Amino acid sequence: MKCLMMILNKKGFDFLKKTLSFLLSILMLIATSVPFSSYAANEQQTSGSCGDNATFELKDGVLTITGTGEITSHPWCNLFETTNINKVIINEGVTVIGENSFKNCTKIKEAILPESLTGIKKLAFYNCNCLETANLPMNLKYIGQNAFKDCKALKKIELPEKLERIYGGAFSGCSSAKGALFLRKKLYIELYAFSYCRGLEEIYFEDGFTIDNFTSSRPLTIFNYCEGVKRLYIPPSMTRIEGALFNNFTSLTDITISEGVEDIGGFNNCTSLEKITLPKSIKNINNYAFYGCKELKSVKIQSKIESLGREAFYNCTSLKSIKFPYGVDSVGKRAFGYYETVDQVTQTAEGGTKEIKSEHKIKNFKVYGKKCKALTDYCKENGFTFIDMYDVKNATVTMKSQTYNGSAKKPSVTVKLAGTTLKKDTDYTVKYSNNTKVGTAKVTITGKGTYKGTLEKTFKINPKPTEITKLTPGSKSFKAYWKKKTTQTTGYQIQYSTYKDLKNAKTVTISSNKTGARTIKSLKANKKYYVRIRTYKTVNKKKYYSKWSETLAVKTK
């Protein structure tokens, strides 16, 4: 048995040896038949043709393209490694930059493009992550899909006037591009065109631009995560702001929304936005329009709202009240007055995590508005206070106290309702009563024009003041003399203290208005005292005081 195995092993070894020799011979034949140029196929070319009528030259890191028409090939690109190109110059005559022309040329810092250029095709500068400047010439008509995607060093995006279309993802991930973006009325924009452009600071739409200029049915993706935008201008022509167009603009503080805009949405989680003024043309505030705008404190609405969407102002934790001066036809669930908290995060059976959330009402939330069923029902169902902003009984009235002089007192009044100062004789009328003698006078405010209801308020008429005429020192005492006031007064009060600001002052009441002097005893010797006086009158067991006199000083003996 052992002998047989040895024979078989020897034969097997010989067979294996012959097979390997044969395969090695075949490989040597193949190798000698391949020309040398094939080994250099992946080496970077430094000159040659790159289009039907275009040539290139690469020298000292600068790629220069000359000719006419389209760049249709890119022989300077190595399939397996990035190139050594750091600058691209395309001379006049070239009209189109073809697909993938400079894709993954990660060392390019500058691209100089000719005025003859009309098109940049898809992926042309994709992932040129060192590209800082690329002038977009005035005759450019389109920028292809992902043409400048992930050009993370690009400093600015200046779109030329004649540009007609920006394809999907064209500038996506250009996170260093700063400054303003101007979008002209004839420009059409596709999905993700400016997503992750985190450095952009301002966006302006030219009048004539509409929501239909966003060719996608999901315009919310156009500006995904443009977190640096601070200012936004919406023209009259953009009558609708749909979906989540400007969601997560977390630096946004200044919005101009022009007259003409009718439907508004798309601002949820704009967490730096503190105030917004909606134009008179607004009819609908869409679902989730300002959801999660946690710094929003003021919303100015100047029109009747036909529809206030579901959770339109949900989770706006700084918004303590809201005003609808012309009413609302319908109010969606949790439209305002609610916020949400994450109480804890738990581990799921699948190994992920799950947030456990709670919903809360904003404490003392108030709704001001024109009385209408939609608002009153919403407030009643949700336990919020509704204040009719056209009923003057809900107004705040301020006026100054008066001093008796024998004439009827008619102080000017300031009437504010829901933050608006009303105009006398236009929005309300005023009537005074019991306003001649010292005591409490009454003012009646009656709504007028668009305002209704009545409100009664009171103001004080205080007695005339008096003044100290003389202070004479005595032994551990002083005597005060004053001008007597006998009309509409009951008596006097004297205050004295060793402190100039009358801290810890003591008060002496003189209950006869016919008295004109009083000695204050049991004081400290050789001590300076500060003294003042006022009148008072008792009406229906309530005292009304004049203002204090000038403070005088006296030193005891």
XYZ file of C-alpha atoms in Angstrom:
557
model
C 0.000 0.000 0.000
C 2.786 2.399 0.880
C 4.575 1.648 -2.388
C 1.420 2.368 -4.383
C 0.961 5.743 -2.665
C 4.564 6.681 -3.404
C 4.125 5.865 -7.102
C 0.926 7.908 -7.303
C 2.488 10.865 -5.478
C 5.470 10.846 -7.809
C 3.240 10.754 -10.901
C 1.042 13.542 -9.509
C 4.051 15.730 -8.843
C 5.369 15.263 -12.398
C 1.965 16.132 -13.838
C 1.725 19.311 -11.737
C 5.237 20.327 -12.791
C 4.418 19.949 -16.506
C 1.152 21.920 -16.130
C 2.869 24.878 -14.447
C 5.560 24.978 -17.128
C 2.914 25.122 -19.847
C 1.000 28.000 -18.175
C 4.215 29.974 -17.654
C 5.024 29.665 -21.367
C 1.579 30.990 -22.336
C 1.968 34.022 -20.030
C 5.385 34.848 -21.503
C 3.943 34.785 -25.030
C 1.123 37.175 -24.038
C 3.544 39.542 -22.330
C 5.861 39.785 -25.340
C 2.945 40.478 -27.692
C 1.637 43.570 -25.767
C 3.178 46.854 -26.992
C 5.033 49.079 -24.522
C 2.453 51.838 -24.908
C -0.099 49.714 -23.064
C 1.980 49.888 -19.893
C 1.818 53.669 -20.083
C -1.930 53.806 -20.706
C -2.605 55.080 -17.261
C 0.087 57.740 -17.317
C -1.114 61.332 -17.555
C -0.952 62.835 -21.046
C 0.476 66.354 -21.362
C -0.916 67.349 -24.757
C -3.260 66.198 -27.456
C -6.821 66.358 -28.666
C -9.819 66.774 -26.342
C -12.570 67.423 -28.884
C -13.303 67.565 -32.586
C -11.740 71.006 -32.754
C -10.106 71.327 -29.342
C -6.600 70.581 -28.075
C -4.925 70.770 -24.678
C -1.506 71.284 -23.181
C -0.502 70.545 -19.585
C 2.599 72.354 -18.396
C 3.795 73.136 -14.861
C 0.386 72.231 -13.408
C -1.536 74.548 -15.764
C -3.940 72.917 -18.225
C -4.676 75.137 -21.226
C -7.437 74.214 -23.672
C -7.638 75.870 -27.085
C -10.032 75.507 -29.997
C -13.745 75.610 -30.702
C -16.858 73.633 -29.862
C -17.192 71.043 -27.109
C -14.600 69.403 -24.904
C -15.597 65.786 -25.500
C -12.728 63.873 -23.879
C -10.386 64.319 -20.966
C -7.154 62.415 -21.616
C -5.388 64.382 -18.875
C -7.354 62.426 -16.285
C -5.838 59.258 -14.830
C -8.520 56.676 -14.102
C -6.912 55.529 -10.889
C -5.217 58.609 -9.466
C -6.003 62.301 -9.185
C -4.141 64.579 -11.562
C -1.468 67.180 -10.924
C -3.467 70.003 -12.513
C -3.813 73.045 -10.240
C -5.159 75.554 -12.776
C -7.392 75.312 -15.853
C -7.472 77.936 -18.614
C -10.050 77.459 -21.368
C -9.540 79.903 -24.203
C -12.198 81.694 -26.242
C -13.950 79.530 -28.802
C -14.800 76.594 -26.569
C -18.583 76.440 -26.106
C -19.249 73.362 -23.943
C -17.364 71.594 -21.162
C -18.213 67.912 -21.545
C -19.217 65.317 -18.975
C -16.606 64.339 -16.377
C -14.072 66.726 -17.941
C -12.331 67.558 -14.662
C -14.016 65.067 -12.351
C -11.876 64.214 -9.312
C -9.126 66.644 -10.337
C -8.697 67.352 -6.669
C -5.745 69.745 -6.961
C -7.360 72.341 -9.239
C -7.633 75.695 -7.431
C -8.681 77.983 -10.283
C -10.701 77.609 -13.484
C -10.726 80.458 -16.019
C -13.653 79.998 -18.397
C -14.229 81.849 -21.714
C -17.121 84.157 -22.605
C -17.894 81.811 -25.511
C -18.942 79.086 -23.051
C -22.677 78.237 -23.178
C -22.826 74.937 -21.311
C -21.194 72.941 -18.528
C -22.266 69.301 -18.616
C -22.791 66.921 -15.719
C -19.964 66.055 -13.334
C -17.660 68.482 -15.159
C -15.935 69.687 -11.968
C -17.304 67.042 -9.613
C -15.250 66.627 -6.438
C -12.692 69.284 -7.364
C -12.477 69.895 -3.661
C -9.627 72.427 -3.868
C -11.326 74.583 -6.514
C -11.617 78.101 -5.061
C -12.603 80.244 -8.056
C -14.464 79.518 -11.277
C -15.872 82.441 -13.221
C -19.240 81.657 -14.807
C -19.278 83.629 -18.082
C -22.190 85.829 -19.125
C -23.269 83.635 -22.082
C -23.566 80.465 -20.002
C -27.030 78.891 -20.432
C -26.949 75.708 -18.370
C -24.979 74.006 -15.613
C -25.272 70.224 -15.630
C -26.144 67.721 -12.959
C -23.571 67.635 -10.145
C -21.309 69.844 -12.269
C -19.703 71.509 -9.225
C -20.859 69.020 -6.596
C -18.564 68.795 -3.578
C -16.334 71.667 -4.689
C -15.931 72.376 -0.998
C -13.398 75.200 -1.391
C -15.398 77.251 -3.937
C -15.612 80.758 -2.471
C -18.519 82.303 -4.378
C -21.394 81.415 -6.698
C -22.130 84.244 -9.121
C -24.801 83.209 -11.599
C -24.724 84.990 -14.992
C -27.767 86.838 -16.337
C -28.382 84.560 -19.321
C -28.327 81.336 -17.300
C -31.490 79.335 -18.031
C -31.195 76.088 -16.093
C -29.311 74.630 -13.162
C -29.582 70.852 -13.112
C -29.833 68.681 -10.023
C -27.071 68.901 -7.453
C -25.074 71.358 -9.570
C -23.609 73.204 -6.561
C -24.469 70.691 -3.853
C -21.835 70.559 -1.144
C -20.151 73.862 -2.061
C -19.960 74.526 1.645
C -17.446 77.411 1.551
C -19.337 79.579 -0.959
C -20.262 82.799 0.845
C -22.136 85.998 0.063
C -25.426 86.458 -1.758
C -27.191 84.254 -4.284
C -29.277 86.083 -6.930
C -31.837 83.917 -8.718
C -33.230 85.541 -11.864
C -36.778 85.199 -13.146
C -35.934 83.085 -16.223
C -33.841 80.570 -14.313
C -35.101 77.002 -13.741
C -33.625 75.021 -10.880
C -33.671 71.278 -10.197
C -33.390 69.069 -7.108
C -30.565 69.602 -4.616
C -29.058 72.385 -6.757
C -27.765 74.295 -3.708
C -28.076 71.710 -0.946
C -25.373 71.829 1.740
C -24.212 75.289 0.640
C -23.736 76.080 4.304
C -21.766 79.303 3.741
C -24.392 81.213 1.733
C -25.580 84.299 3.647
C -28.327 85.840 1.501
C -30.798 84.654 -1.149
C -32.683 87.059 -3.422
C -35.313 86.095 -5.981
C -35.871 88.482 -8.881
C -39.442 89.691 -9.377
C -40.950 87.336 -11.934
C -39.482 84.227 -10.275
C -42.210 81.784 -9.201
C -42.407 78.470 -7.386
C -42.710 76.853 -10.832
C -39.102 77.834 -11.539
C -38.275 74.933 -9.250
C -38.820 72.112 -11.716
C -39.094 69.438 -9.039
C -42.369 68.500 -7.413
C -40.331 68.556 -4.200
C -38.815 72.051 -4.051
C -37.964 71.465 -0.401
C -34.723 69.805 -1.505
C -33.325 72.760 -3.478
C -31.720 74.486 -0.467
C -31.264 71.565 1.923
C -29.085 72.562 4.881
C -28.220 76.096 3.779
C -27.680 76.823 7.450
C -25.739 80.068 7.035
C -28.428 82.091 5.229
C -29.321 85.171 7.299
C -31.404 87.230 4.841
C -34.078 86.242 2.363
C -36.086 88.281 -0.136
C -39.327 86.864 -1.581
C -40.720 88.838 -4.581
C -44.417 89.516 -5.344
C -44.323 86.999 -8.181
C -43.691 84.074 -5.831
C -47.312 83.817 -4.778
C -46.774 80.415 -3.174
C -44.042 79.219 -0.844
C -44.602 75.493 -0.648
C -43.389 72.439 1.167
C -40.257 72.842 3.208
C -38.403 75.151 0.844
C -36.445 77.080 3.483
C -36.487 74.523 6.295
C -33.519 74.413 8.657
C -32.213 77.870 7.724
C -30.945 78.018 11.284
C -29.200 81.412 10.904
C -32.127 83.180 9.211
C -33.051 86.432 10.999
C -34.368 88.738 8.276
C -37.165 87.877 5.814
C -38.794 90.271 3.366
C -42.029 88.839 1.999
C -43.525 91.097 -0.657
C -47.156 91.973 -1.274
C -48.510 89.400 -3.697
C -47.482 86.304 -1.758
C -50.689 84.425 -0.873
C -49.661 81.035 0.533
C -46.743 80.682 2.899
C -44.928 77.673 4.294
C -41.479 76.191 4.327
C -39.806 77.931 7.262
C -39.827 75.230 9.903
C -36.858 74.964 12.257
C -35.551 78.428 11.363
C -34.323 78.626 14.925
C -32.824 82.162 14.837
C -35.914 83.873 13.406
C -37.368 86.294 15.991
C -40.037 88.207 14.081
C -41.937 88.065 10.828
C -44.329 90.430 9.072
C -46.746 88.788 6.659
C -48.063 90.981 3.820
C -51.716 91.908 3.391
C -51.952 89.497 0.460
C -51.445 86.391 2.617
C -54.461 84.047 2.592
C -53.095 80.746 3.858
C -50.457 79.773 6.396
C -49.632 76.192 5.486
C -49.066 73.093 7.597
C -45.839 73.296 9.635
C -45.077 76.735 8.104
C -43.065 77.989 11.110
C -42.845 74.766 13.108
C -39.944 74.772 15.562
C -38.963 78.449 15.138
C -38.035 78.558 18.807
C -36.880 82.200 18.934
C -39.961 83.556 17.143
C -41.540 86.196 19.392
C -43.596 88.362 17.035
C -45.845 87.532 14.074
C -47.597 90.415 12.330
C -50.636 89.311 10.334
C -52.365 91.973 8.245
C -55.104 90.047 6.456
C -57.920 87.583 6.948
C -56.503 84.067 7.029
C -58.567 81.502 5.175
C -56.620 78.522 6.454
C -54.156 78.245 9.326
C -52.468 74.883 8.857
C -51.777 72.044 11.223
C -48.894 72.829 13.608
C -48.162 76.038 11.701
C -46.596 77.595 14.833
C -46.077 74.412 16.848
C -42.968 74.289 19.051
C -42.481 78.069 18.795
C -41.638 78.230 22.478
C -40.913 81.992 22.608
C -44.243 82.940 21.020
C -46.531 83.842 23.945
C -49.403 85.349 21.951
C -50.622 85.734 18.384
C -52.954 88.224 16.684
C -55.452 87.693 13.888
C -56.889 91.175 13.302
C -59.213 90.034 10.518
C -60.082 86.579 11.792
C -59.506 83.033 10.538
C -61.809 80.688 8.621
C -60.207 77.428 9.773
C -57.533 76.441 12.291
C -55.598 73.162 12.102
C -54.695 70.919 15.032
C -52.080 72.312 17.412
C -51.631 75.301 15.102
C -50.175 77.357 17.967
C -49.747 77.310 21.725
C -48.042 73.917 21.952
C -44.482 72.677 22.274
C -42.718 69.337 22.593
C -39.918 68.072 24.814
C -37.717 64.993 24.655
C -38.009 63.379 28.073
C -35.647 60.464 27.525
C -33.947 58.294 24.916
C -34.448 54.530 25.190
C -32.775 51.552 23.553
C -34.953 49.561 21.131
C -34.985 45.790 20.726
C -33.367 46.206 17.311
C -30.394 47.982 18.864
C -31.357 51.512 17.834
C -32.644 54.361 19.982
C -36.078 55.905 20.405
C -36.974 59.334 21.788
C -39.763 59.499 24.338
C -41.505 62.858 23.911
C -44.131 64.860 25.753
C -46.431 67.572 24.472
C -47.137 70.714 26.490
C -49.176 73.899 26.275
C -47.398 77.242 26.385
C -48.313 78.786 29.728
C -50.716 81.761 29.617
C -50.815 81.737 25.809
C -53.143 84.461 24.481
C -54.899 84.768 21.147
C -55.944 88.222 19.974
C -58.208 88.605 17.014
C -61.447 89.512 15.382
C -64.076 87.383 17.041
C -64.817 84.402 14.814
C -65.954 80.824 15.340
C -62.686 79.203 14.244
C -60.588 81.108 16.793
C -63.040 80.985 19.684
C -63.632 77.252 19.171
C -59.892 76.537 18.993
C -59.218 78.511 22.185
C -62.113 76.877 23.999
C -61.053 73.366 22.976
C -57.416 73.939 23.895
C -57.827 76.080 27.002
C -56.295 79.288 25.621
C -57.431 82.851 26.324
C -59.143 84.580 23.408
C -59.197 88.379 23.467
C -61.425 90.240 21.045
C -59.047 92.889 19.718
C -61.916 95.096 18.562
C -63.709 95.298 21.911
C -62.336 98.235 23.914
C -63.204 96.491 27.168
C -59.996 94.494 26.547
C -57.898 97.645 26.098
C -55.152 98.975 28.349
C -55.695 102.623 29.310
C -53.087 104.930 30.808
C -53.503 108.514 32.070
C -51.829 110.730 34.663
C -53.142 111.780 38.057
C -54.258 115.407 38.291
C -53.889 118.247 40.807
C -56.931 120.139 42.031
C -57.311 123.737 40.834
C -61.085 124.206 40.852
C -61.516 123.353 37.149
C -62.774 120.135 35.547
C -59.903 117.766 34.841
C -59.665 116.013 31.463
C -56.344 114.204 31.239
C -55.288 112.820 27.866
C -55.670 109.047 27.656
C -53.664 106.426 25.780
C -55.710 103.427 24.690
C -53.868 100.302 23.537
C -55.530 97.144 22.321
C -53.552 94.067 21.266
C -50.422 96.193 20.936
C -52.093 98.845 18.752
C -52.505 102.429 19.972
C -56.025 103.546 19.105
C -56.865 107.017 17.796
C -59.194 109.277 19.738
C -62.391 110.246 17.865
C -61.540 107.690 15.154
C -61.441 104.485 17.186
C -63.022 105.684 20.432
C -64.614 108.606 22.273
C -63.983 109.776 25.857
C -66.380 111.074 28.502
C -65.319 112.415 31.954
C -67.375 112.590 35.164
C -66.846 113.542 38.842
C -63.705 115.300 37.667
C -63.645 118.661 39.507
C -62.978 117.990 43.209
C -60.238 116.067 44.997
C -60.994 112.352 44.849
C -61.518 109.691 42.195
C -62.746 110.837 38.798
C -64.179 108.575 36.105
C -63.485 108.308 32.378
C -65.666 106.280 30.000
C -64.163 105.050 26.720
C -66.573 103.983 23.982
C -65.502 102.127 20.838
C -66.080 103.777 17.478
C -65.736 102.724 13.836
C -64.353 99.179 13.743
C -64.136 99.124 17.539
C -66.989 98.320 19.891
C -67.868 98.169 23.571
C -67.213 100.488 26.514
C -64.593 100.654 29.229
C -64.638 102.664 32.465
C -61.419 103.768 34.138
C -60.609 106.119 37.020
C -57.938 108.678 37.779
C -57.031 110.648 40.903
C -57.426 114.350 41.523
C -55.010 115.171 44.349
C -54.990 118.278 46.593
C -52.745 121.253 45.935
C -49.270 120.978 47.488
C -47.809 123.354 50.042
C -44.252 124.398 50.890
C -42.124 124.972 53.995
C -41.541 128.678 54.603
C -39.154 128.401 57.563
C -37.363 125.916 59.834
C -36.142 127.153 63.220
C -33.828 125.041 65.396
C -34.527 124.300 69.055
C -33.008 122.200 71.812
C -33.264 118.678 70.441
C -36.080 119.992 68.264
C -37.050 122.201 65.339
C -40.179 124.130 64.357
C -41.578 123.991 60.839
C -43.718 126.741 59.235
C -45.675 126.290 55.985
C -48.262 127.899 53.777
C -51.757 126.907 54.817
C -54.004 125.295 52.189
C -57.611 125.267 53.324
C -59.477 124.519 50.077
C -60.014 120.838 49.288
C -57.593 119.706 52.000
C -58.001 117.939 55.341
C -54.523 118.370 56.822
C -50.775 117.913 56.362
C -47.987 115.360 56.723
C -44.427 116.276 57.759
C -41.563 113.883 57.091
C -38.067 114.208 58.599
C -34.867 112.160 58.659
C -31.148 112.466 59.368
C -30.517 111.175 55.833
C -30.671 113.488 52.823
C -32.606 110.887 50.823
C -35.034 110.638 53.779
C -34.207 107.017 54.457
C -35.842 105.796 57.680
C -37.959 108.971 57.728
C -40.573 109.540 60.418
C -43.963 110.997 59.557
C -46.117 113.376 61.606
C -49.749 113.934 60.593
C -51.473 117.287 61.293
C -55.213 116.741 61.016
C -56.269 120.404 60.707
C -55.883 122.319 57.452
C -55.895 125.588 59.424
C -52.609 124.797 61.199
C -49.495 126.491 59.770
C -46.694 125.424 62.161
C -45.587 122.465 64.240
C -42.677 121.759 66.639
C -40.977 118.383 66.283
C -39.422 117.270 69.586
C -37.354 114.442 71.134
C -34.640 114.647 68.501
C -30.850 114.271 68.752
C -28.823 117.320 69.764
C -26.555 119.040 67.233
C -27.870 116.862 64.407
C -28.879 117.915 60.905
C -32.404 116.928 59.859
C -33.971 116.956 56.411
C -37.632 117.974 56.287
C -40.489 118.043 53.733
C -44.284 118.449 53.805
C -47.406 117.588 51.783
C -51.166 118.087 52.031
C -53.881 115.440 52.114
C -57.640 115.181 51.880
C -59.861 112.376 53.130
C -62.720 111.416 50.804
C -64.951 108.484 51.725
C -62.350 107.264 54.247
C -59.609 107.298 51.587
C -56.672 109.715 51.723
C -55.477 111.614 48.640
C -52.013 113.176 48.916
C -50.346 116.065 47.142
C -46.778 115.769 45.931
C -44.029 116.415 48.498
C -42.513 119.849 48.903
C -38.864 120.660 48.346
C -36.654 119.167 51.106
C -35.015 121.667 53.499
C -32.417 121.110 56.253
C -32.147 122.302 59.865
C -29.624 121.545 62.635
C -30.882 121.057 66.196
C -29.252 122.601 69.288
